[in-house]
Amino acid sequence: MMESVFILLLLSTFRLSLPLILASIGGYFSEKSGVAQIGLEAFLLVGAFSAATATYLSHSLLVGYMAAVLASLFFAQIFCLLVLKLKANSIVVGTGLNLLAIGLIPLMSKSIFDSTGSTPALIDINTTALLPIIVLAVVVLGSLYVSEKTLWGLQIKFAGEKQEALLAVGVSPAIRQWQAISFGALITGLGGAILSTYLASAYSPLMSAGRGYIALAAIIFAGWDLRKTILISLFFGFCEAIQIQAQSNSLIAAQIPAEFIQMTPYLMTLLALLFFRTKQQAPKELK
Amino acid sequence: MSLQRLAPWFGFLFGLALSCLLALFFNESPLHVLKIVTTSFLNSKFDFGLTLFYTTCFIFSGLAFSIPLRAGLFHIGAEGQLTISAVVAAVLGSILPTHNWFGILIIFVITALTGMLSALIIALFKYYRKAHEVVVAIMLNFIFAAISTWLTINHFQNPNSQNPETAMIADQFQIFKSDPLKIYFDQSPISLFFIVAVAICIFLYWLEPKILYFQVIKSYGANRQANQRFGFSEIKILATVMLLAGFFSAFIGLTEVMGNTYQYKLGFSPAYGFLGIAVALLARQHFLGLIASSFLVAILHKGASDLDLETQFLTRDFSQVLQALIIFSVAASYFFFSRKKIKVESEVTK
Amino acid sequence: MTIAVEFKNLNKTYGAVKACQDISFKIKRGDIHALVGENGAGKSTLMNLLGGLEQADRGEILVHEKAYHPTSAKEAFACRIGFIHQHFLLADNLTVLQHLILNWPGQKLFSLFSNSKLLKKVETFVKKFNWTIDLHAKINQLSVGEQQCVEIIKALLANPDIIIFDEPTAVLAPQEITHFLNFLKQLKSEGKTIILISHKLTEIQEVADQLTILRHGRCILTSETSKLSLLEIAENMIGQKLVYAKDEFQAIEKKQNLIFIKKISLPLRRNEILGVAGIEGHGQGLLIQLILTEAKANSVSFADIPEDRLKFALFEGMSLRDHMILRHPQLSQYGFIRKKHATAVTQKIVEDWDVRPRNIDLLAGQFSGGNQQKFVIGRELFHHPELVLAAHPTRGVDLGAQQMIHAALIKQRADGKAVVLVSSDLDEVLKLSDQYVILYKLKLFGPFKKQQLSETEIGQFMTGSHPHQKKYQLGALT
């Protein structure tokens, strides 16, 4: 009995942490290059909605994933234009981006499906873990390689720590930031795609449920270190898994109200911020 | 008024125009959308009163964002604070036995304290744990929402309704039902709280340059290290701005519960907390400007909510799109209007 | 080709300021050529033009007798011009190796780092110049001298032919300076051309073959170093005969204790200027905090003149009057600002200290460095404090203001105040102090009277290598 609960928890953790890991990797690139990123929620939602819609219309999961990538890339361009070119405050623009996603998606949903916000269920689509696992592996290995072993990754770090050093070698920090933000956004968008096509079988309103912010908390906690970020996201996924197990367990559900169980991820994040001081400093040029 | 001060208003107009153009994408006429969005507040006395009610909430929300911003804090926790304050006000209103002016005072005080203490948590996290205020605020927003839902559904549910809402507050506490503004505007949600909001703005505008501590807060936001070198207490500054912010967030709860519905309805806030950001940015930290920008945003908000009925494809979600585009345009407008500061008698800085 | 660099009628204007006006002179190949001038004379602008960081408005530059129009630092590299800046372009949180990789030419953007060639080259430098450096250390773990080393290696990686050094010895101890000057001679023997921006005239006399003096953006003269005396150089720098102020130092015998700092057994006495010498980064900040804490604990009024005024003493977006109000609570009553009083008081300070322009409503960021510093000092001395704590008070300030500030410190001393002068400029410390201590790795050594130690010995204390180091230890800051 305990064994099956344990296995269930493990599998559950894996599933639930997928969007978180991807979102936090996506946010990592932006933050590491010196641009604060609280718009992860927007990229998740936009990715989730586009994937669900495209998959439904095309009956192909691959097309859905590609749609997620394109949509989040598009949103990222809006962000980059405002923050990098027009020098707007990244937190203000991130907030605006979240609002834009929250407002635009129901409108699109009404136009396309005449629904109040959800997309129709994806019944006949292959929803095994195959594609998500491949995506996860590629993203994790790819981002570790790019960030730690390439010159581009090093330049991203310099963009976030000392822009003048980058200028002195003839590289524009703004261009690297643009690239980092865009790259990060498409990864986050993929996380959204997994959210609506693997964790669920459709898009429902606000289904990201604050994961974008939890991902940001993971990055900050990890001291802006990529490996640690991935591990901490996994841990937050674990918390969410426990929360869902607890809800379905009738004994526990009787003792603790549903709402309190639901707020576990947020509470855990807060407690984590409370008990663990972030040892490493933020990138010096983070704005 | 320098061109720089007017920048956000140009941004506002541009954002508005852009949003209406966006309507083309949904097969609606931009001019039709523009007309609805900008004139629906004039449709009737009730509509105008409703718009003023929104204005009230936006003013408080704008203050809740503006004041911490002076200290350099990006405070987006108003949403959670106003929710929990509204619940507290509604619950007190329905269970408090002292049905007189004293009872009303208790409601006001406890609700205000609720908001203030909720906001203080953010200051404490920031100071003692160096935690980023945005992440803390957002976590708290979710947590307070969950607590409010739990309190409402499990303990204080209105027995006379299927909707998730608290019981009505006692009749004796519904004093604003008969306030002059409400009567004039045909029983719309507006109440004397509107006057309170405007008065606070005017008072703060007059008071700010005169008070030393406001300058201390401003200097902290401008250069934290120099401020600390001067010997000012950081925790006192953070606590002060957050307590004030929480106070104003709580007033949104009071405006809704005491002045409008006389109960707490789950999800009553159309993201006042976030829209307060747009309002504050437009006003560019100016207290009087806040009144004007709140009114403008309220007009748009009222207009957007009518889009549901008046158009085929646009819903009240369009309000969020509108706000987002306006935030973008306002934020970008600073770029187009900023002039490089010319150093007077400058020496060449290498 | 015996001319490495030639400037022909070079002009560069920033807004209303003519940073470079018709500058023309030649730099011979294989020379160590010094560029001398006051702050704002145009030295750095000229070098920025040479280094591709700025573009000239008019005129031309010839490198090895070929036209040279760099539009970026990268082009300058390509022309084998290396630039070692005064303010290091180093990221605190990243390692030495990462900085070198960044500057290693020829790496592809997305391929795996191949460090072998890089490491070999670094090793040759380290052997040749006798350095020791930990490649995996983060920049913030290195001393200032080591950081400069990193900057130099960075520049040498591209195999430059012409190397520009901007104030390289500003942050070094006497021994390190000697080592560095020898390094320059070594570079010269390899045929490199060196341009040395410096205001340390004695060092220039030691290594430079030629020097060029700039003043107010114009080239005043170029000559062989040996043909000019120190006095002539200095006078050409400021454009007028130097009147050496008679030493207004009257020896004062009886001195009262103002504060005694137990932790480091350091008494701060009235009528005394106590100097604190030492290389930057050895605990100056901590010492100042300690003194400030003691002063506050003993209710001693103080003037706090920090070493980085933009960081610690000024709010760029606030007016001068606002600064006065923030600093002096007596300008407010019951939390309300007494605007008329504050205005009058600020106005007087601005006039007494010759802060230009005399507009107290202007924002602090709109004033030049010298005027900002004068205002800060005026503001700090407003309430006639008992203790004056000055850290690098003449940094980035022109000679005229420097003299005003030094005179002010001397006057405070005469008026019975206790003055503490923290500075990495050894000359300044030795000139003004009655007695001084030396900071090394968070420990204090001394106190020493004016002529007690030779420069060599001071250098030894500053680097922890004096034979009697322990004997003179006063205390530790931690």
Short mmCIF file of N, CA and C in Angstrom, two decimals, chain A residues 80-210:
data_model
loop_
_atom_site.label_atom_id
_atom_site.label_comp_id
_atom_site.label_asym_id
_atom_site.label_seq_id
_atom_site.Cartn_x
_atom_site.Cartn_y
_atom_site.Cartn_z
N CYS A 80 10.35 42.44 -25.12
CA CYS A 80 11.69 42.93 -25.44
C CYS A 80 11.64 44.34 -26.02
N LEU A 81 10.70 44.56 -26.91
CA LEU A 81 10.58 45.88 -27.51
C LEU A 81 10.41 46.95 -26.44
N LEU A 82 9.51 46.68 -25.50
CA LEU A 82 9.22 47.67 -24.48
C LEU A 82 10.37 47.84 -23.49
N VAL A 83 10.94 46.73 -23.08
CA VAL A 83 11.95 46.80 -22.02
C VAL A 83 13.32 47.17 -22.56
N LEU A 84 13.72 46.57 -23.69
CA LEU A 84 15.07 46.79 -24.18
C LEU A 84 15.19 48.00 -25.07
N LYS A 85 14.19 48.20 -25.92
CA LYS A 85 14.28 49.31 -26.85
C LYS A 85 13.72 50.59 -26.22
N LEU A 86 12.55 50.49 -25.61
CA LEU A 86 11.91 51.68 -25.08
C LEU A 86 12.18 51.89 -23.59
N LYS A 87 13.08 51.09 -23.07
CA LYS A 87 13.58 51.28 -21.71
C LYS A 87 12.50 51.33 -20.64
N ALA A 88 11.42 50.58 -20.82
CA ALA A 88 10.39 50.56 -19.78
C ALA A 88 10.82 49.63 -18.66
N ASN A 89 10.26 49.81 -17.51
CA ASN A 89 10.58 48.98 -16.35
C ASN A 89 10.10 47.55 -16.57
N SER A 90 10.99 46.59 -16.36
CA SER A 90 10.66 45.21 -16.72
C SER A 90 9.54 44.64 -15.87
N ILE A 91 9.42 45.10 -14.63
CA ILE A 91 8.35 44.55 -13.79
C ILE A 91 6.99 45.11 -14.22
N VAL A 92 6.98 46.38 -14.57
CA VAL A 92 5.74 46.96 -15.07
C VAL A 92 5.29 46.24 -16.33
N VAL A 93 6.23 46.06 -17.26
CA VAL A 93 5.87 45.42 -18.53
C VAL A 93 5.47 43.97 -18.30
N GLY A 94 6.17 43.30 -17.38
CA GLY A 94 5.81 41.92 -17.08
C GLY A 94 4.39 41.83 -16.55
N THR A 95 4.03 42.76 -15.66
CA THR A 95 2.67 42.81 -15.13
C THR A 95 1.68 43.03 -16.26
N GLY A 96 2.02 43.98 -17.14
CA GLY A 96 1.14 44.26 -18.27
C GLY A 96 0.98 43.04 -19.16
N LEU A 97 2.09 42.33 -19.36
CA LEU A 97 2.05 41.14 -20.22
C LEU A 97 1.11 40.10 -19.64
N ASN A 98 1.16 39.92 -18.32
CA ASN A 98 0.24 38.98 -17.68
C ASN A 98 -1.20 39.40 -17.89
N LEU A 99 -1.46 40.69 -17.73
CA LEU A 99 -2.82 41.21 -17.94
C LEU A 99 -3.25 40.96 -19.38
N LEU A 100 -2.32 41.21 -20.30
CA LEU A 100 -2.65 41.04 -21.72
C LEU A 100 -3.05 39.61 -22.01
N ALA A 101 -2.28 38.69 -21.46
CA ALA A 101 -2.58 37.27 -21.69
C ALA A 101 -3.95 36.93 -21.09
N ILE A 102 -4.16 37.37 -19.86
CA ILE A 102 -5.42 37.06 -19.16
C ILE A 102 -6.62 37.64 -19.90
N GLY A 103 -6.40 38.79 -20.53
CA GLY A 103 -7.53 39.41 -21.23
C GLY A 103 -7.72 38.87 -22.63
N LEU A 104 -6.61 38.65 -23.32
CA LEU A 104 -6.68 38.27 -24.73
C LEU A 104 -7.19 36.86 -24.93
N ILE A 105 -6.76 35.96 -24.07
CA ILE A 105 -7.10 34.54 -24.28
C ILE A 105 -8.61 34.29 -24.28
N PRO A 106 -9.38 34.81 -23.31
CA PRO A 106 -10.83 34.58 -23.37
C PRO A 106 -11.46 35.14 -24.64
N LEU A 107 -10.92 36.29 -25.10
CA LEU A 107 -11.46 36.88 -26.33
C LEU A 107 -11.21 35.96 -27.52
N MET A 108 -9.99 35.43 -27.59
CA MET A 108 -9.66 34.52 -28.67
C MET A 108 -10.52 33.27 -28.57
N SER A 109 -10.67 32.82 -27.33
CA SER A 109 -11.45 31.61 -27.11
C SER A 109 -12.88 31.80 -27.58
N LYS A 110 -13.42 32.98 -27.32
CA LYS A 110 -14.79 33.25 -27.74
C LYS A 110 -14.88 33.28 -29.26
N SER A 111 -13.89 33.91 -29.88
CA SER A 111 -13.92 33.99 -31.35
C SER A 111 -13.80 32.64 -31.99
N ILE A 112 -12.87 31.85 -31.49
CA ILE A 112 -12.58 30.59 -32.16
C ILE A 112 -13.58 29.51 -31.78
N PHE A 113 -13.86 29.40 -30.49
CA PHE A 113 -14.70 28.30 -30.05
C PHE A 113 -16.05 28.74 -29.49
N ASP A 114 -16.26 30.04 -29.44
CA ASP A 114 -17.48 30.58 -28.84
C ASP A 114 -17.66 30.04 -27.42
N SER A 115 -16.56 29.97 -26.68
CA SER A 115 -16.66 29.45 -25.32
C SER A 115 -16.31 30.55 -24.33
N THR A 116 -16.57 30.26 -23.06
CA THR A 116 -16.31 31.27 -22.03
C THR A 116 -14.87 31.26 -21.55
N GLY A 117 -14.02 30.52 -22.20
CA GLY A 117 -12.62 30.57 -21.77
C GLY A 117 -11.88 29.26 -21.92
N SER A 118 -12.59 28.16 -21.89
CA SER A 118 -11.88 26.88 -22.04
C SER A 118 -11.88 26.46 -23.50
N THR A 119 -10.91 25.63 -23.80
CA THR A 119 -10.91 25.06 -25.15
C THR A 119 -11.55 23.67 -25.07
N PRO A 120 -12.05 23.19 -26.19
CA PRO A 120 -12.69 21.87 -26.16
C PRO A 120 -11.69 20.77 -25.81
N ALA A 121 -12.17 19.72 -25.26
CA ALA A 121 -11.31 18.65 -24.77
C ALA A 121 -10.60 17.95 -25.92
N LEU A 122 -9.37 17.56 -25.64
CA LEU A 122 -8.59 16.83 -26.64
C LEU A 122 -8.76 15.35 -26.38
N ILE A 123 -9.72 14.73 -27.08
CA ILE A 123 -10.05 13.36 -26.72
C ILE A 123 -9.19 12.37 -27.49
N ASP A 124 -9.08 12.62 -28.78
CA ASP A 124 -8.44 11.58 -29.59
C ASP A 124 -6.98 11.86 -29.87
N ILE A 125 -6.34 12.57 -28.99
CA ILE A 125 -4.92 12.87 -29.20
C ILE A 125 -4.07 11.96 -28.34
N ASN A 126 -2.94 11.60 -28.88
CA ASN A 126 -2.02 10.76 -28.14
C ASN A 126 -1.38 11.57 -27.00
N THR A 127 -1.80 11.29 -25.79
CA THR A 127 -1.28 12.09 -24.69
C THR A 127 -0.40 11.30 -23.75
N THR A 128 0.45 10.49 -24.33
CA THR A 128 1.39 9.79 -23.43
C THR A 128 2.49 10.76 -23.03
N ALA A 129 3.36 10.25 -22.20
CA ALA A 129 4.42 11.11 -21.68
C ALA A 129 5.57 11.23 -22.65
N LEU A 130 5.47 10.61 -23.80
CA LEU A 130 6.62 10.55 -24.70
C LEU A 130 7.13 11.92 -25.10
N LEU A 131 6.24 12.71 -25.70
CA LEU A 131 6.68 14.02 -26.17
C LEU A 131 7.15 14.91 -25.02
N PRO A 132 6.40 14.98 -23.93
CA PRO A 132 6.86 15.80 -22.81
C PRO A 132 8.25 15.38 -22.31
N ILE A 133 8.49 14.07 -22.23
CA ILE A 133 9.80 13.62 -21.74
C ILE A 133 10.90 14.06 -22.69
N ILE A 134 10.63 13.89 -23.98
CA ILE A 134 11.64 14.31 -24.96
C ILE A 134 11.92 15.81 -24.82
N VAL A 135 10.83 16.56 -24.73
CA VAL A 135 10.99 18.01 -24.59
C VAL A 135 11.80 18.34 -23.34
N LEU A 136 11.44 17.69 -22.24
CA LEU A 136 12.15 17.96 -21.00
C LEU A 136 13.64 17.68 -21.13
N ALA A 137 13.94 16.50 -21.67
CA ALA A 137 15.34 16.10 -21.80
C ALA A 137 16.11 17.07 -22.68
N VAL A 138 15.51 17.39 -23.82
CA VAL A 138 16.19 18.30 -24.75
C VAL A 138 16.42 19.66 -24.08
N VAL A 139 15.37 20.16 -23.44
CA VAL A 139 15.48 21.48 -22.84
C VAL A 139 16.50 21.49 -21.71
N VAL A 140 16.40 20.52 -20.82
CA VAL A 140 17.32 20.52 -19.67
C VAL A 140 18.77 20.38 -20.13
N LEU A 141 19.01 19.37 -20.97
CA LEU A 141 20.39 19.16 -21.43
C LEU A 141 20.86 20.34 -22.28
N GLY A 142 19.96 20.78 -23.16
CA GLY A 142 20.32 21.90 -24.03
C GLY A 142 20.63 23.16 -23.25
N SER A 143 19.79 23.48 -22.27
CA SER A 143 20.01 24.73 -21.55
C SER A 143 21.25 24.64 -20.68
N LEU A 144 21.52 23.48 -20.09
CA LEU A 144 22.74 23.33 -19.30
C LEU A 144 23.96 23.53 -20.19
N TYR A 145 23.91 22.92 -21.37
CA TYR A 145 25.04 23.04 -22.29
C TYR A 145 25.25 24.50 -22.70
N VAL A 146 24.17 25.10 -23.15
CA VAL A 146 24.26 26.46 -23.66
C VAL A 146 24.73 27.43 -22.57
N SER A 147 24.18 27.24 -21.38
CA SER A 147 24.48 28.18 -20.32
C SER A 147 25.90 28.03 -19.78
N GLU A 148 26.36 26.78 -19.64
CA GLU A 148 27.63 26.58 -18.96
C GLU A 148 28.81 26.33 -19.87
N LYS A 149 28.53 25.87 -21.09
CA LYS A 149 29.66 25.42 -21.92
C LYS A 149 29.88 26.23 -23.19
N THR A 150 29.07 27.22 -23.41
CA THR A 150 29.27 27.98 -24.64
C THR A 150 29.62 29.43 -24.35
N LEU A 151 30.18 30.05 -25.35
CA LEU A 151 30.54 31.46 -25.23
C LEU A 151 29.28 32.32 -25.10
N TRP A 152 28.24 31.90 -25.83
CA TRP A 152 26.98 32.65 -25.77
C TRP A 152 26.47 32.70 -24.33
N GLY A 153 26.49 31.55 -23.68
CA GLY A 153 26.03 31.49 -22.29
C GLY A 153 26.87 32.38 -21.39
N LEU A 154 28.17 32.40 -21.62
CA LEU A 154 29.05 33.24 -20.81
C LEU A 154 28.74 34.71 -21.05
N GLN A 155 28.48 35.04 -22.31
CA GLN A 155 28.15 36.43 -22.63
C GLN A 155 26.83 36.83 -21.97
N ILE A 156 25.90 35.91 -21.92
CA ILE A 156 24.64 36.19 -21.22
C ILE A 156 24.93 36.54 -19.77
N LYS A 157 25.82 35.76 -19.16
CA LYS A 157 26.16 36.04 -17.76
C LYS A 157 26.79 37.40 -17.60
N PHE A 158 27.64 37.76 -18.53
CA PHE A 158 28.26 39.08 -18.45
C PHE A 158 27.25 40.18 -18.65
N ALA A 159 26.25 39.92 -19.49
CA ALA A 159 25.20 40.93 -19.70
C ALA A 159 24.50 41.21 -18.38
N GLY A 160 24.40 40.16 -17.56
CA GLY A 160 23.71 40.33 -16.30
C GLY A 160 24.61 40.84 -15.17
N GLU A 161 25.93 40.70 -15.35
CA GLU A 161 26.83 41.09 -14.26
C GLU A 161 27.59 42.39 -14.53
N LYS A 162 28.07 42.57 -15.77
CA LYS A 162 28.85 43.77 -16.05
C LYS A 162 28.75 44.06 -17.54
N GLN A 163 27.81 44.90 -17.91
CA GLN A 163 27.57 45.14 -19.32
C GLN A 163 28.76 45.75 -20.03
N GLU A 164 29.51 46.58 -19.32
CA GLU A 164 30.63 47.25 -19.98
C GLU A 164 31.68 46.26 -20.46
N ALA A 165 31.83 45.16 -19.71
CA ALA A 165 32.81 44.16 -20.13
C ALA A 165 32.42 43.57 -21.47
N LEU A 166 31.12 43.43 -21.68
CA LEU A 166 30.62 42.88 -22.93
C LEU A 166 30.81 43.88 -24.06
N LEU A 167 30.53 45.14 -23.75
CA LEU A 167 30.69 46.19 -24.76
C LEU A 167 32.14 46.27 -25.20
N ALA A 168 33.04 46.07 -24.23
CA ALA A 168 34.46 46.19 -24.55
C ALA A 168 34.91 45.12 -25.54
N VAL A 169 34.18 44.00 -25.63
CA VAL A 169 34.56 43.01 -26.64
C VAL A 169 33.67 43.08 -27.86
N GLY A 170 32.93 44.17 -27.93
CA GLY A 170 32.17 44.42 -29.15
C GLY A 170 30.86 43.68 -29.24
N VAL A 171 30.34 43.21 -28.11
CA VAL A 171 29.05 42.52 -28.13
C VAL A 171 28.01 43.40 -27.46
N SER A 172 26.85 43.51 -28.08
CA SER A 172 25.82 44.36 -27.51
C SER A 172 25.04 43.61 -26.43
N PRO A 173 25.05 44.11 -25.20
CA PRO A 173 24.29 43.43 -24.14
C PRO A 173 22.82 43.33 -24.49
N ALA A 174 22.28 44.38 -25.11
CA ALA A 174 20.86 44.37 -25.43
C ALA A 174 20.51 43.22 -26.36
N ILE A 175 21.38 42.94 -27.32
CA ILE A 175 21.11 41.85 -28.24
C ILE A 175 21.13 40.50 -27.52
N ARG A 176 22.09 40.34 -26.64
CA ARG A 176 22.14 39.07 -25.88
C ARG A 176 20.91 38.94 -25.02
N GLN A 177 20.48 40.06 -24.41
CA GLN A 177 19.30 40.00 -23.56
C GLN A 177 18.07 39.63 -24.38
N TRP A 178 17.98 40.24 -25.55
CA TRP A 178 16.86 39.93 -26.44
C TRP A 178 16.83 38.44 -26.72
N GLN A 179 18.01 37.90 -27.04
CA GLN A 179 18.09 36.48 -27.35
C GLN A 179 17.74 35.62 -26.14
N ALA A 180 18.28 36.01 -24.99
CA ALA A 180 18.04 35.23 -23.78
C ALA A 180 16.57 35.24 -23.42
N ILE A 181 15.94 36.41 -23.49
CA ILE A 181 14.52 36.51 -23.15
C ILE A 181 13.69 35.69 -24.11
N SER A 182 13.98 35.80 -25.39
CA SER A 182 13.21 35.05 -26.38
C SER A 182 13.37 33.55 -26.20
N PHE A 183 14.61 33.14 -26.03
CA PHE A 183 14.89 31.73 -25.82
C PHE A 183 14.15 31.23 -24.58
N GLY A 184 14.23 32.01 -23.51
CA GLY A 184 13.55 31.64 -22.28
C GLY A 184 12.05 31.57 -22.47
N ALA A 185 11.51 32.52 -23.22
CA ALA A 185 10.06 32.54 -23.42
C ALA A 185 9.58 31.30 -24.16
N LEU A 186 10.34 30.88 -25.16
CA LEU A 186 9.85 29.72 -25.90
C LEU A 186 9.91 28.46 -25.05
N ILE A 187 10.89 28.39 -24.17
CA ILE A 187 10.94 27.24 -23.25
C ILE A 187 9.75 27.26 -22.31
N THR A 188 9.46 28.45 -21.78
CA THR A 188 8.32 28.57 -20.88
C THR A 188 7.03 28.22 -21.62
N GLY A 189 6.94 28.70 -22.86
CA GLY A 189 5.77 28.38 -23.67
C GLY A 189 5.57 26.88 -23.82
N LEU A 190 6.67 26.17 -23.98
CA LEU A 190 6.58 24.71 -24.05
C LEU A 190 6.04 24.15 -22.74
N GLY A 191 6.44 24.78 -21.64
CA GLY A 191 5.91 24.36 -20.35
C GLY A 191 4.41 24.52 -20.32
N GLY A 192 3.93 25.62 -20.91
CA GLY A 192 2.50 25.84 -20.98
C GLY A 192 1.82 24.78 -21.84
N ALA A 193 2.49 24.43 -22.95
CA ALA A 193 1.91 23.41 -23.83
C ALA A 193 1.73 22.10 -23.07
N ILE A 194 2.75 21.74 -22.31
CA ILE A 194 2.66 20.51 -21.52
C ILE A 194 1.53 20.61 -20.50
N LEU A 195 1.34 21.80 -19.98
CA LEU A 195 0.28 22.01 -19.00
C LEU A 195 -1.09 21.66 -19.57
N SER A 196 -1.37 22.16 -20.77
CA SER A 196 -2.72 21.96 -21.30
C SER A 196 -2.89 20.67 -22.07
N THR A 197 -1.79 20.06 -22.52
CA THR A 197 -1.96 18.84 -23.31
C THR A 197 -1.55 17.57 -22.57
N TYR A 198 -0.76 17.73 -21.55
CA TYR A 198 -0.33 16.51 -20.85
C TYR A 198 -0.91 16.44 -19.45
N LEU A 199 -0.74 17.51 -18.69
CA LEU A 199 -1.30 17.51 -17.35
C LEU A 199 -2.82 17.55 -17.39
N ALA A 200 -3.33 18.20 -18.40
CA ALA A 200 -4.78 18.28 -18.55
C ALA A 200 -5.08 17.87 -19.98
N SER A 201 -6.35 17.96 -20.36
CA SER A 201 -6.61 17.65 -21.76
C SER A 201 -7.36 18.78 -22.44
N ALA A 202 -7.12 19.97 -21.96
CA ALA A 202 -7.69 21.17 -22.60
C ALA A 202 -7.13 22.36 -21.85
N TYR A 203 -7.42 23.52 -22.40
CA TYR A 203 -7.04 24.72 -21.68
C TYR A 203 -8.21 25.18 -20.84
N SER A 204 -7.98 25.52 -19.59
CA SER A 204 -9.04 26.13 -18.80
C SER A 204 -8.53 27.46 -18.27
N PRO A 205 -9.45 28.40 -18.01
CA PRO A 205 -9.02 29.75 -17.66
C PRO A 205 -8.05 29.79 -16.49
N LEU A 206 -7.02 30.57 -16.65
CA LEU A 206 -6.02 30.79 -15.60
C LEU A 206 -5.42 29.49 -15.07
N MET A 207 -5.23 28.52 -15.95
CA MET A 207 -4.78 27.22 -15.49
C MET A 207 -3.33 27.22 -14.99
N SER A 208 -2.62 28.29 -15.26
CA SER A 208 -1.24 28.32 -14.76
C SER A 208 -1.21 28.48 -13.25
N ALA A 209 -2.26 29.07 -12.72
CA ALA A 209 -2.45 29.15 -11.26
C ALA A 209 -1.20 29.63 -10.51
N GLY A 210 -0.56 30.63 -11.04
CA GLY A 210 0.57 31.19 -10.29
C GLY A 210 1.88 30.44 -10.45
#
